[in-house]
Amino acid sequence: MGASCVIFVHARVSQRRIDAIAAFGAEVIRVNGNYDESVAEATRVSIENGWVVVSDTSWPGYEDIPRSVMQGYTALLLEAQEQIPAPPTHVFVQAGVGGIAAAAAAYFDCSYAADRPFFTVVDPSRAACLYESAKAGRPVVVEHTDTTVMAMLECYEPSMIAWDILSRKADAFMTVDDEDAIATMRRLARPVGGDPVVVSGESGGVGLAALIKVANSPDLRRSTNLTSESRVFLINTEGATDLEIYSRYVEEGATAL
């Protein structure tokens, strides 16, 4: 659209990802903090300069643009719905602040009503703001302790409007560990049985990591009614946005850093 754009990124965003953003003509500002702190700094600087904040997280008084971003996510759900042969019975979607997860939960609820799929929200275990909010029954800010390789999901406070949807429409909340995310990257990069290779970054395959975790637990299979007849819908939300990091993690013997 020809508009000037300034992108604020947090300390864990790799230089190659920053370079890729800058290649589109944006100015990139790195904030010495986590994702939530980068959002706060973007908001502060935008107010000072009279800029418009475009973010998928929300807070009191800032809801319209995040809601539009969430509505935009539904384009990929509509395209998928037009291609899948039958409605899904289960959905596993990774969450940072909850935007894409809430968009998916609302979309499937509106599309299938009483026949909607069993919906599971998946957090990194080291940044589980939605999981902890579900346990508390209200939105909570979790403490920032260890970082996670799932950098695009490393959020410590849920989006207000996303939580409003997920608190009513999600059926389950769970977490996966860094090791689960890396193992899923490798599994998708080296499929067996002639399945196609899927390039998935550290945060992209977290829904599949959760599915594998549930499938390997008899108790979790029973509680979610996951069977061999289930039709599971997943979204790969990240490719190899940093080829060096991607290659490091999919190599045999690579471990979480």
Coordinates of N, CA and C in Angstrom, one line a residue:
M1 N 0.8 -1.2 0.0 CA 0.0 0.0 0.0 C 0.9 1.3 0.0
G2 N 2.2 1.1 0.0 CA 3.0 2.3 0.0 C 3.2 3.0 1.3
A3 N 2.7 2.4 2.4 CA 2.8 3.0 3.7 C 4.2 2.7 4.3
S4 N 4.8 3.6 5.1 CA 6.0 3.3 5.8 C 5.6 2.3 6.9
C5 N 6.6 1.5 7.3 CA 6.3 0.4 8.2 C 7.5 0.2 9.2
V6 N 7.3 0.2 10.4 CA 8.3 0.0 11.5 C 7.9 -1.3 12.2
I7 N 8.7 -2.3 12.2 CA 8.4 -3.5 12.9 C 9.3 -3.7 14.2
F8 N 8.6 -3.9 15.3 CA 9.3 -4.1 16.6 C 9.4 -5.6 16.8
V9 N 10.6 -6.1 17.1 CA 10.8 -7.5 17.4 C 11.5 -7.7 18.7
H10 N 11.3 -8.8 19.3 CA 11.9 -9.0 20.7 C 13.3 -9.6 20.5
A11 N 13.9 -9.8 21.7 CA 15.4 -10.1 21.7 C 15.7 -11.5 21.1
R12 N 14.7 -12.4 21.1 CA 14.9 -13.8 20.7 C 14.7 -13.9 19.2
V13 N 14.3 -12.9 18.4 CA 14.2 -13.0 17.0 C 15.5 -13.0 16.4
S14 N 15.8 -14.0 15.5 CA 17.2 -14.2 14.9 C 17.4 -13.1 13.9
Q15 N 18.7 -12.8 13.7 CA 19.1 -11.8 12.7 C 18.6 -12.1 11.3
R16 N 18.6 -13.4 10.9 CA 18.1 -13.8 9.6 C 16.6 -13.5 9.4
R17 N 15.9 -13.6 10.5 CA 14.4 -13.3 10.4 C 14.3 -11.8 10.3
I18 N 15.1 -11.1 11.0 CA 15.1 -9.6 10.9 C 15.4 -9.1 9.5
D19 N 16.5 -9.7 8.9 CA 16.9 -9.4 7.6 C 15.8 -9.7 6.5
A20 N 15.1 -10.8 6.7 CA 14.0 -11.1 5.8 C 12.9 -10.1 5.9
I21 N 12.6 -9.6 7.1 CA 11.5 -8.5 7.2 C 12.0 -7.2 6.6
A22 N 13.3 -6.9 6.9 CA 13.8 -5.6 6.3 C 13.9 -5.6 4.8
A23 N 14.0 -6.8 4.2 CA 14.1 -6.9 2.7 C 12.8 -6.4 2.1
F24 N 11.7 -6.4 2.8 CA 10.5 -5.9 2.2 C 10.4 -4.3 2.4
G25 N 11.4 -3.7 2.9 CA 11.4 -2.3 3.0 C 11.1 -1.7 4.4
A26 N 10.8 -2.6 5.4 CA 10.5 -2.1 6.7 C 11.7 -1.7 7.5
E27 N 11.5 -0.8 8.4 CA 12.5 -0.5 9.4 C 12.3 -1.4 10.6
V28 N 13.3 -2.1 11.1 CA 13.1 -3.1 12.2 C 13.8 -2.6 13.4
I29 N 13.1 -2.6 14.5 CA 13.7 -2.2 15.8 C 13.6 -3.4 16.8
R30 N 14.8 -3.7 17.3 CA 14.9 -4.8 18.2 C 14.7 -4.3 19.7
V31 N 13.8 -4.9 20.4 CA 13.6 -4.5 21.8 C 14.3 -5.5 22.7
N32 N 15.0 -5.0 23.7 CA 15.7 -5.9 24.6 C 14.7 -6.4 25.7
G33 N 13.9 -7.4 25.2 CA 12.9 -8.0 26.1 C 12.2 -9.1 25.4
N34 N 11.1 -9.6 26.0 CA 10.3 -10.6 25.3 C 9.3 -10.1 24.4
Y35 N 8.4 -10.9 23.8 CA 7.4 -10.5 22.9 C 6.5 -9.4 23.5
D36 N 6.0 -9.7 24.7 CA 5.1 -8.8 25.3 C 5.7 -7.4 25.5
E37 N 7.0 -7.4 25.8 CA 7.7 -6.1 26.0 C 7.9 -5.4 24.7
S38 N 8.0 -6.2 23.6 CA 8.2 -5.5 22.3 C 6.8 -4.9 21.9
V39 N 5.7 -5.5 22.2 CA 4.4 -5.0 21.9 C 4.2 -3.7 22.7
A40 N 4.6 -3.7 24.0 CA 4.5 -2.5 24.8 C 5.3 -1.3 24.3
E41 N 6.5 -1.6 23.8 CA 7.4 -0.6 23.3 C 6.9 -0.1 21.9
A42 N 6.4 -1.0 21.1 CA 5.7 -0.5 19.8 C 4.6 0.4 20.1
T43 N 3.8 0.1 21.1 CA 2.6 1.0 21.4 C 3.1 2.3 21.9
R44 N 4.1 2.3 22.8 CA 4.6 3.6 23.4 C 5.2 4.5 22.3
V45 N 6.0 3.9 21.4 CA 6.6 4.7 20.3 C 5.5 5.2 19.3
S46 N 4.6 4.4 19.1 CA 3.5 4.7 18.1 C 2.7 5.9 18.7
I47 N 2.4 5.9 20.0 CA 1.6 7.0 20.6 C 2.4 8.3 20.5
E48 N 3.7 8.2 20.7 CA 4.6 9.4 20.6 C 4.6 10.0 19.2
N49 N 4.6 9.1 18.2 CA 4.7 9.5 16.8 C 3.4 9.7 16.1
G50 N 2.3 9.3 16.7 CA 1.0 9.4 16.0 C 0.9 8.3 15.0
W51 N 1.5 7.1 15.2 CA 1.4 6.0 14.3 C 0.2 5.1 14.6
V52 N -0.1 4.2 13.7 CA -1.1 3.2 13.9 C -0.5 1.9 14.3
V53 N -0.9 1.3 15.4 CA -0.4 0.0 15.8 C -1.2 -1.1 15.1
V54 N -0.5 -2.0 14.5 CA -1.2 -3.2 13.9 C -0.6 -4.4 14.6
S55 N -1.4 -5.0 15.4 CA -1.0 -6.2 16.3 C -2.1 -7.2 16.4
D56 N -1.7 -8.4 16.6 CA -2.8 -9.5 16.7 C -3.1 -9.7 18.2
T57 N -2.4 -9.0 19.1 CA -2.8 -9.1 20.5 C -3.6 -7.9 20.9
S58 N -4.4 -8.0 21.9 CA -5.4 -6.9 22.2 C -5.3 -6.6 23.7
W59 N -5.8 -5.4 24.1 CA -5.9 -5.0 25.5 C -7.1 -4.0 25.5
P60 N -7.5 -3.6 26.7 CA -8.7 -2.7 26.8 C -8.5 -1.4 26.0
G61 N -9.4 -1.1 25.1 CA -9.3 0.1 24.3 C -8.6 -0.2 23.0
Y62 N -8.0 -1.4 22.8 CA -7.4 -1.7 21.5 C -7.9 -3.1 21.1
E63 N -9.0 -3.1 20.3 CA -9.6 -4.3 20.0 C -9.9 -4.4 18.5
D64 N -10.2 -3.4 17.8 CA -10.7 -3.4 16.4 C -9.7 -4.0 15.5
I65 N -8.4 -3.5 15.5 CA -7.4 -4.1 14.6 C -7.1 -5.5 14.9
P66 N -6.9 -5.9 16.2 CA -6.7 -7.3 16.4 C -7.8 -8.2 15.9
R67 N -9.0 -7.7 16.1 CA -10.2 -8.5 15.6 C -10.1 -8.7 14.1
S68 N -9.7 -7.6 13.4 CA -9.6 -7.7 11.9 C -8.5 -8.7 11.5
V69 N -7.4 -8.7 12.3 CA -6.3 -9.7 12.0 C -6.8 -11.1 12.2
M70 N -7.5 -11.3 13.3 CA -8.1 -12.6 13.5 C -9.1 -13.1 12.4
Q71 N -9.9 -12.1 12.0 CA -10.8 -12.4 10.8 C -10.0 -12.8 9.6
G72 N -8.8 -12.1 9.4 CA -8.0 -12.5 8.3 C -7.5 -13.9 8.3
Y73 N -7.2 -14.4 9.5 CA -6.7 -15.8 9.6 C -7.7 -16.8 9.1
T74 N -9.0 -16.4 9.1 CA -10.0 -17.4 8.7 C -10.0 -17.7 7.2
A75 N -9.2 -16.9 6.4 CA -9.1 -17.1 5.0 C -8.5 -18.5 4.8
L76 N -7.4 -18.9 5.6 CA -6.8 -20.2 5.4 C -7.7 -21.3 5.8
L77 N -8.6 -21.0 6.8 CA -9.6 -22.0 7.2 C -10.6 -22.3 6.2
L78 N -11.1 -21.2 5.5 CA -12.1 -21.4 4.5 C -11.4 -22.2 3.3
E79 N -10.2 -21.9 2.9 CA -9.6 -22.6 1.8 C -9.4 -24.1 2.2
A80 N -9.0 -24.4 3.5 CA -8.9 -25.7 3.9 C -10.2 -26.5 3.9
Q81 N -11.3 -25.8 4.4 CA -12.6 -26.4 4.4 C -13.1 -26.8 3.0
E82 N -12.7 -26.0 2.0 CA -13.2 -26.3 0.7 C -12.4 -27.5 0.1
Q83 N -11.3 -27.9 0.7 CA -10.5 -29.0 0.1 C -10.6 -30.3 0.9
I84 N -10.9 -30.2 2.2 CA -10.9 -31.5 3.0 C -12.2 -32.3 2.6
P85 N -12.1 -33.6 2.6 CA -13.2 -34.4 2.1 C -14.4 -34.5 3.2
A86 N -14.0 -34.3 4.4 CA -15.1 -34.4 5.5 C -14.7 -33.5 6.6
P87 N -15.6 -33.1 7.4 CA -15.3 -32.2 8.5 C -14.4 -32.8 9.5
P88 N -13.5 -32.1 10.1 CA -12.6 -32.7 11.1 C -13.3 -33.0 12.4
T89 N -12.8 -34.0 13.1 CA -13.4 -34.4 14.4 C -12.6 -33.8 15.5
H90 N -11.3 -33.4 15.2 CA -10.4 -32.9 16.2 C -9.5 -31.8 15.6
V91 N -9.2 -30.7 16.4 CA -8.4 -29.7 15.9 C -7.3 -29.4 17.0
F92 N -6.1 -29.3 16.6 CA -5.0 -28.9 17.5 C -4.3 -27.7 16.9
V93 N -4.4 -26.6 17.6 CA -3.8 -25.4 17.1 C -2.9 -24.7 18.2
Q94 N -1.7 -24.4 17.7 CA -0.7 -23.8 18.6 C -1.1 -22.3 18.9
A95 N -0.7 -21.8 20.0 CA -1.1 -20.5 20.4 C 0.1 -19.7 21.0
G96 N 0.2 -18.4 20.6 CA 1.1 -17.5 21.3 C 0.2 -16.6 22.2
V97 N -0.3 -15.5 21.7 CA -1.3 -14.8 22.5 C -2.7 -15.3 22.2
G98 N -2.8 -16.2 21.2 CA -4.1 -16.8 21.0 C -4.9 -16.4 19.8
G99 N -4.3 -15.5 19.0 CA -5.1 -15.0 17.9 C -5.5 -16.0 16.9
I100 N -4.6 -16.8 16.3 CA -5.0 -17.8 15.3 C -5.8 -18.9 15.9
A101 N -5.5 -19.3 17.2 CA -6.3 -20.4 17.8 C -7.7 -19.9 18.0
A102 N -7.9 -18.7 18.5 CA -9.3 -18.2 18.7 C -10.0 -18.0 17.3
A103 N -9.3 -17.6 16.3 CA -10.0 -17.5 15.0 C -10.4 -18.8 14.5
A104 N -9.6 -19.9 14.7 CA -10.0 -21.2 14.3 C -11.1 -21.7 15.1
A105 N -11.1 -21.5 16.4 CA -12.2 -22.0 17.3 C -13.5 -21.4 16.9
A106 N -13.5 -20.1 16.7 CA -14.7 -19.4 16.3 C -15.2 -19.9 15.0
Y107 N -14.3 -20.0 14.0 CA -14.7 -20.4 12.7 C -15.3 -21.8 12.7
F108 N -14.7 -22.8 13.3 CA -15.3 -24.1 13.3 C -16.6 -24.2 14.1
D109 N -16.7 -23.3 15.2 CA -17.9 -23.3 15.9 C -19.1 -22.8 15.0
C110 N -18.8 -21.7 14.3 CA -19.8 -21.1 13.4 C -20.1 -22.1 12.2
S111 N -19.1 -22.8 11.7 CA -19.3 -23.7 10.6 C -20.1 -24.9 10.9
Y112 N -19.8 -25.5 12.1 CA -20.4 -26.8 12.4 C -21.3 -26.9 13.6
A113 N -21.4 -25.8 14.3 CA -22.3 -25.7 15.5 C -22.2 -26.9 16.4
A114 N -23.2 -27.6 16.6 CA -23.2 -28.8 17.6 C -22.2 -29.9 17.1
D115 N -21.9 -29.9 15.8 CA -21.0 -31.0 15.3 C -19.6 -30.5 15.2
R116 N -19.3 -29.4 15.8 CA -17.9 -28.8 15.7 C -16.9 -29.8 16.3
P117 N -15.7 -29.7 15.8 CA -14.6 -30.6 16.3 C -14.2 -30.4 17.7
F118 N -13.6 -31.4 18.3 CA -13.0 -31.2 19.7 C -11.8 -30.3 19.5
F119 N -11.7 -29.2 20.2 CA -10.7 -28.2 19.9 C -9.7 -28.1 21.1
T120 N -8.4 -28.2 20.7 CA -7.4 -28.2 21.7 C -6.4 -27.1 21.4
V121 N -6.1 -26.2 22.4 CA -5.2 -25.1 22.3 C -3.8 -25.6 22.9
V122 N -2.8 -25.3 22.1 CA -1.5 -25.9 22.5 C -0.5 -24.7 22.8
D123 N 0.1 -24.7 24.0 CA 1.1 -23.7 24.4 C 2.5 -24.4 24.5
P124 N 3.6 -23.6 24.3 CA 4.9 -24.1 24.8 C 4.9 -24.2 26.3
S125 N 5.5 -25.2 26.8 CA 5.5 -25.4 28.3 C 6.2 -24.2 29.0
R126 N 7.1 -23.5 28.3 CA 7.8 -22.4 29.0 C 7.2 -21.1 28.7
A127 N 6.1 -21.1 28.0 CA 5.4 -19.8 27.8 C 3.9 -20.1 27.7
A128 N 3.3 -20.7 28.7 CA 2.0 -21.3 28.7 C 0.9 -20.3 29.2
C129 N 0.8 -19.1 28.6 CA -0.1 -18.1 29.2 C -1.6 -18.6 29.0
L130 N -2.0 -19.2 27.9 CA -3.4 -19.6 27.8 C -3.7 -20.9 28.6
Y131 N -2.7 -21.8 28.7 CA -2.9 -23.0 29.5 C -3.1 -22.6 31.0
E132 N -2.3 -21.6 31.5 CA -2.4 -21.2 32.9 C -3.7 -20.4 33.1
S133 N -4.1 -19.6 32.1 CA -5.3 -18.9 32.2 C -6.5 -19.8 32.3
A134 N -6.4 -20.9 31.5 CA -7.5 -21.9 31.6 C -7.6 -22.5 33.0
K135 N -6.4 -22.8 33.5 CA -6.4 -23.4 34.9 C -7.0 -22.4 35.9
A136 N -6.7 -21.1 35.7 CA -7.1 -20.1 36.7 C -8.6 -19.7 36.4
G137 N -9.1 -19.9 35.2 CA -10.4 -19.5 34.9 C -10.5 -18.0 34.5
R138 N -9.4 -17.4 34.3 CA -9.3 -15.9 34.0 C -7.9 -15.7 33.3
P139 N -7.8 -14.6 32.5 CA -6.5 -14.4 31.9 C -5.5 -14.0 32.9
V140 N -4.3 -14.7 32.8 CA -3.2 -14.4 33.7 C -1.9 -14.2 32.9
V141 N -1.0 -13.4 33.5 CA 0.3 -13.2 33.0 C 1.2 -14.2 33.7
V142 N 2.0 -15.0 32.9 CA 2.9 -16.0 33.4 C 4.2 -15.4 33.6
E143 N 5.0 -15.9 34.5 CA 6.4 -15.4 34.7 C 7.3 -15.8 33.6
H144 N 8.1 -14.9 33.2 CA 9.1 -15.2 32.2 C 10.4 -15.8 32.8
T145 N 10.6 -17.1 32.6 CA 11.7 -17.8 33.2 C 12.6 -18.3 32.1
D146 N 12.6 -19.5 31.7 CA 13.4 -20.0 30.6 C 12.8 -19.7 29.2
T147 N 13.7 -19.4 28.3 CA 13.2 -19.1 26.9 C 12.8 -20.5 26.3
T148 N 12.1 -20.4 25.2 CA 11.7 -21.6 24.4 C 12.2 -21.5 23.0
V149 N 12.5 -22.6 22.4 CA 12.9 -22.6 20.9 C 11.7 -22.2 20.1
M150 N 10.5 -22.3 20.6 CA 9.3 -21.9 19.9 C 9.1 -20.4 20.0
A151 N 10.1 -19.6 19.4 CA 10.2 -18.2 19.6 C 8.9 -17.4 19.2
M152 N 8.3 -17.9 18.1 CA 7.1 -17.2 17.6 C 5.9 -17.4 18.5
L153 N 6.0 -18.3 19.5 CA 4.9 -18.6 20.4 C 5.3 -18.1 21.8
E154 N 6.4 -17.5 22.0 CA 6.9 -17.1 23.3 C 6.2 -15.9 23.8
C155 N 5.0 -16.1 24.3 CA 4.2 -14.9 24.8 C 3.7 -15.3 26.2
Y156 N 3.7 -14.3 27.0 CA 3.4 -14.5 28.5 C 2.1 -13.9 28.9
E157 N 1.4 -13.3 28.0 CA 0.1 -12.7 28.4 C -0.9 -12.9 27.2
P158 N -2.1 -13.5 27.4 CA -3.0 -13.7 26.3 C -3.7 -12.5 25.8
S159 N -4.0 -12.5 24.5 CA -4.8 -11.4 24.0 C -6.2 -11.4 24.6
M160 N -6.7 -10.3 25.0 CA -8.0 -10.2 25.6 C -9.1 -10.8 24.8
I161 N -9.2 -10.4 23.5 CA -10.3 -10.9 22.7 C -10.2 -12.3 22.3
A162 N -8.9 -12.8 22.2 CA -8.7 -14.2 21.9 C -9.1 -15.0 23.1
W163 N -8.7 -14.6 24.3 CA -9.1 -15.3 25.5 C -10.6 -15.4 25.7
D164 N -11.3 -14.3 25.3 CA -12.8 -14.3 25.5 C -13.4 -15.4 24.6
I165 N -12.8 -15.7 23.4 CA -13.3 -16.7 22.6 C -12.9 -18.1 23.1
L166 N -11.6 -18.2 23.4 CA -11.1 -19.6 23.7 C -11.7 -20.0 25.1
S167 N -11.9 -19.1 26.0 CA -12.5 -19.5 27.3 C -13.9 -20.2 27.1
R168 N -14.6 -19.9 26.0 CA -15.9 -20.4 25.8 C -15.9 -21.5 24.7
K169 N -15.0 -21.5 23.8 CA -15.1 -22.4 22.6 C -14.0 -23.5 22.6
A170 N -12.9 -23.4 23.4 CA -11.9 -24.4 23.4 C -12.4 -25.5 24.4
D171 N -12.1 -26.8 24.0 CA -12.4 -27.9 24.8 C -11.3 -28.4 25.7
A172 N -10.0 -28.0 25.3 CA -8.9 -28.5 26.1 C -7.7 -27.5 25.9
F173 N -6.9 -27.5 26.9 CA -5.6 -26.7 26.8 C -4.5 -27.6 27.2
M174 N -3.4 -27.6 26.5 CA -2.2 -28.4 26.9 C -0.9 -27.8 26.5
T175 N 0.2 -28.4 26.9 CA 1.5 -27.8 26.6 C 2.4 -28.9 25.9
V176 N 3.4 -28.5 25.2 CA 4.4 -29.3 24.7 C 5.7 -28.7 25.0
D177 N 6.7 -29.6 25.1 CA 8.1 -29.2 25.5 C 8.9 -28.8 24.2
D178 N 10.0 -28.2 24.4 CA 10.9 -27.9 23.3 C 11.3 -29.1 22.6
E179 N 11.6 -30.2 23.3 CA 12.1 -31.4 22.7 C 11.0 -32.0 21.8
D180 N 9.7 -31.8 22.1 CA 8.6 -32.3 21.3 C 8.5 -31.5 20.0
A181 N 8.7 -30.2 20.1 CA 8.7 -29.3 18.9 C 9.8 -29.7 17.9
I182 N 11.0 -29.9 18.4 CA 12.1 -30.3 17.6 C 11.9 -31.6 17.0
A183 N 11.5 -32.6 17.7 CA 11.2 -33.9 17.2 C 10.2 -33.9 16.1
T184 N 9.2 -33.0 16.2 CA 8.2 -32.9 15.2 C 8.8 -32.3 13.9
M185 N 9.6 -31.3 14.0 CA 10.3 -30.7 12.9 C 11.1 -31.8 12.1
R186 N 11.8 -32.7 12.8 CA 12.5 -33.8 12.2 C 11.6 -34.8 11.5
R187 N 10.5 -35.1 12.2 CA 9.5 -36.1 11.7 C 8.9 -35.6 10.4
L188 N 8.6 -34.3 10.3 CA 8.0 -33.7 9.1 C 9.1 -33.6 8.0
A189 N 10.3 -33.4 8.4 CA 11.4 -33.3 7.4 C 11.8 -34.6 6.8
R190 N 11.6 -35.7 7.6 CA 12.0 -37.0 7.2 C 10.9 -38.0 7.4
P191 N 9.8 -37.8 6.6 CA 8.6 -38.7 6.8 C 8.9 -40.1 6.3
V192 N 8.1 -41.0 6.7 CA 8.2 -42.4 6.3 C 7.0 -42.8 5.5
G193 N 7.2 -43.9 4.8 CA 6.0 -44.4 4.0 C 5.6 -43.6 2.8
G194 N 6.5 -42.8 2.3 CA 6.2 -42.0 1.1 C 5.4 -40.7 1.3
D195 N 5.2 -40.3 2.6 CA 4.5 -39.1 2.9 C 5.4 -37.9 2.4
P196 N 4.7 -36.8 2.0 CA 5.5 -35.7 1.5 C 6.3 -35.0 2.6
V197 N 7.4 -34.4 2.3 CA 8.2 -33.6 3.2 C 7.4 -32.3 3.5
V198 N 7.3 -31.9 4.8 CA 6.7 -30.7 5.2 C 7.8 -29.9 5.9
V199 N 8.1 -28.7 5.4 CA 9.1 -27.8 6.1 C 8.4 -27.0 7.1
S200 N 8.7 -27.3 8.4 CA 8.0 -26.7 9.5 C 9.1 -26.1 10.5
G201 N 8.9 -24.8 10.8 CA 9.9 -24.2 11.8 C 9.6 -24.6 13.2
E202 N 10.3 -24.0 14.1 CA 10.2 -24.4 15.5 C 8.8 -24.3 16.1
S203 N 8.1 -23.3 15.6 CA 6.7 -23.0 16.1 C 5.7 -23.6 15.3
G204 N 6.0 -24.0 14.0 CA 5.0 -24.4 13.0 C 4.3 -25.7 13.3
G205 N 5.0 -26.7 13.8 CA 4.4 -28.0 13.9 C 3.9 -28.3 15.3
V206 N 3.7 -27.4 16.1 CA 3.4 -27.6 17.5 C 2.1 -28.3 17.7
G207 N 1.1 -28.0 16.8 CA -0.1 -28.8 16.8 C 0.1 -30.2 16.6
L208 N 0.9 -30.6 15.7 CA 1.2 -32.0 15.5 C 2.0 -32.6 16.7
A209 N 2.8 -31.9 17.3 CA 3.5 -32.3 18.5 C 2.5 -32.7 19.6
A210 N 1.5 -31.9 19.7 CA 0.4 -32.1 20.7 C -0.4 -33.4 20.3
L211 N -0.7 -33.5 19.0 CA -1.4 -34.7 18.6 C -0.7 -36.0 18.9
I212 N 0.6 -36.0 18.7 CA 1.5 -37.1 18.9 C 1.5 -37.4 20.4
K213 N 1.6 -36.4 21.2 CA 1.5 -36.6 22.7 C 0.2 -37.2 23.2
V214 N -0.9 -36.7 22.6 CA -2.2 -37.3 23.0 C -2.3 -38.7 22.5
A215 N -1.9 -39.0 21.2 CA -2.0 -40.3 20.6 C -1.2 -41.3 21.4
N216 N -0.1 -40.9 22.1 CA 0.7 -41.9 22.8 C 0.3 -42.1 24.2
S217 N -0.8 -41.5 24.6 CA -1.3 -41.6 26.0 C -2.7 -42.2 26.0
P218 N -2.9 -43.4 26.5 CA -4.3 -44.0 26.5 C -5.3 -43.1 27.3
D219 N -4.8 -42.5 28.4 CA -5.7 -41.6 29.1 C -6.1 -40.4 28.3
L220 N -5.2 -39.8 27.6 CA -5.5 -38.6 26.8 C -6.3 -38.9 25.6
R221 N -6.1 -40.1 25.1 CA -6.9 -40.5 23.9 C -8.4 -40.7 24.4
R222 N -8.6 -41.3 25.5 CA -10.0 -41.5 26.0 C -10.6 -40.1 26.4
S223 N -9.9 -39.2 27.0 CA -10.5 -38.0 27.4 C -10.8 -37.1 26.3
T224 N -10.1 -37.2 25.1 CA -10.4 -36.4 23.9 C -11.2 -37.2 22.9
N225 N -11.4 -38.5 23.2 CA -12.2 -39.4 22.2 C -11.4 -39.4 20.9
L226 N -10.1 -39.5 21.0 CA -9.3 -39.6 19.8 C -9.1 -41.1 19.4
T227 N -9.5 -41.5 18.2 CA -9.5 -42.9 17.8 C -8.8 -43.0 16.4
S228 N -8.7 -44.2 15.9 CA -8.1 -44.4 14.6 C -9.0 -43.9 13.5
E229 N -10.3 -43.6 13.8 CA -11.2 -43.1 12.9 C -11.3 -41.5 12.9
S230 N -10.5 -40.9 13.8 CA -10.6 -39.5 13.9 C -10.0 -38.8 12.7
R231 N -10.5 -37.6 12.4 CA -10.0 -36.8 11.3 C -9.5 -35.5 11.9
V232 N -8.2 -35.3 12.0 CA -7.5 -34.3 12.7 C -7.1 -33.2 11.8
F233 N -7.4 -31.9 12.2 CA -7.0 -30.7 11.4 C -5.9 -30.0 12.2
L234 N -4.8 -29.8 11.4 CA -3.6 -29.1 12.0 C -3.2 -27.9 11.1
I235 N -2.5 -26.9 11.6 CA -2.1 -25.8 10.8 C -0.6 -25.7 11.0
N236 N 0.2 -25.7 9.9 CA 1.6 -25.4 10.0 C 1.8 -23.9 9.9
T237 N 2.2 -23.2 10.9 CA 2.2 -21.7 10.9 C 3.5 -21.1 10.7
E238 N 4.6 -22.0 10.5 CA 5.9 -21.4 10.2 C 6.7 -22.4 9.4
G239 N 7.3 -21.8 8.4 CA 8.3 -22.6 7.6 C 9.7 -22.4 8.1
A240 N 10.7 -22.6 7.2 CA 12.1 -22.4 7.6 C 12.4 -20.9 7.5
T241 N 11.9 -20.1 8.4 CA 12.1 -18.7 8.4 C 13.6 -18.3 8.7
D242 N 14.3 -19.2 9.3 CA 15.8 -19.0 9.5 C 16.4 -20.4 9.1
L243 N 17.0 -20.5 7.9 CA 17.5 -21.7 7.4 C 18.6 -22.3 8.3
E244 N 19.4 -21.5 8.9 CA 20.5 -22.0 9.7 C 19.9 -22.7 11.0
I245 N 19.0 -22.1 11.6 CA 18.3 -22.7 12.8 C 17.5 -23.9 12.4
Y246 N 16.8 -23.8 11.3 CA 16.0 -25.0 10.8 C 17.0 -26.2 10.6
S247 N 18.1 -26.0 9.9 CA 19.0 -27.1 9.6 C 19.6 -27.7 10.8
R248 N 19.9 -26.8 11.8 CA 20.5 -27.3 13.0 C 19.6 -28.2 13.8
Y249 N 18.3 -27.8 13.8 CA 17.3 -28.6 14.6 C 16.9 -29.9 13.9
V250 N 16.9 -30.0 12.6 CA 16.5 -31.2 11.9 C 17.6 -32.2 11.7
E251 N 18.9 -31.8 12.0 CA 20.0 -32.7 11.9 C 19.8 -33.7 13.1
E252 N 20.2 -34.9 12.8 CA 20.2 -36.0 13.8 C 21.2 -35.6 14.9
G253 N 20.7 -35.7 16.2 CA 21.5 -35.4 17.3 C 21.4 -34.0 17.8
A254 N 20.7 -33.1 17.1 CA 20.6 -31.8 17.5 C 19.7 -31.7 18.7
T255 N 20.0 -30.8 19.6 CA 19.2 -30.7 20.9 C 18.7 -29.3 21.1
A256 N 17.7 -29.2 22.0 CA 17.2 -27.8 22.2 C 18.3 -27.0 22.9
L257 N 18.3 -25.7 22.5 CA 19.3 -24.8 23.0 C 18.7 -23.9 24.1

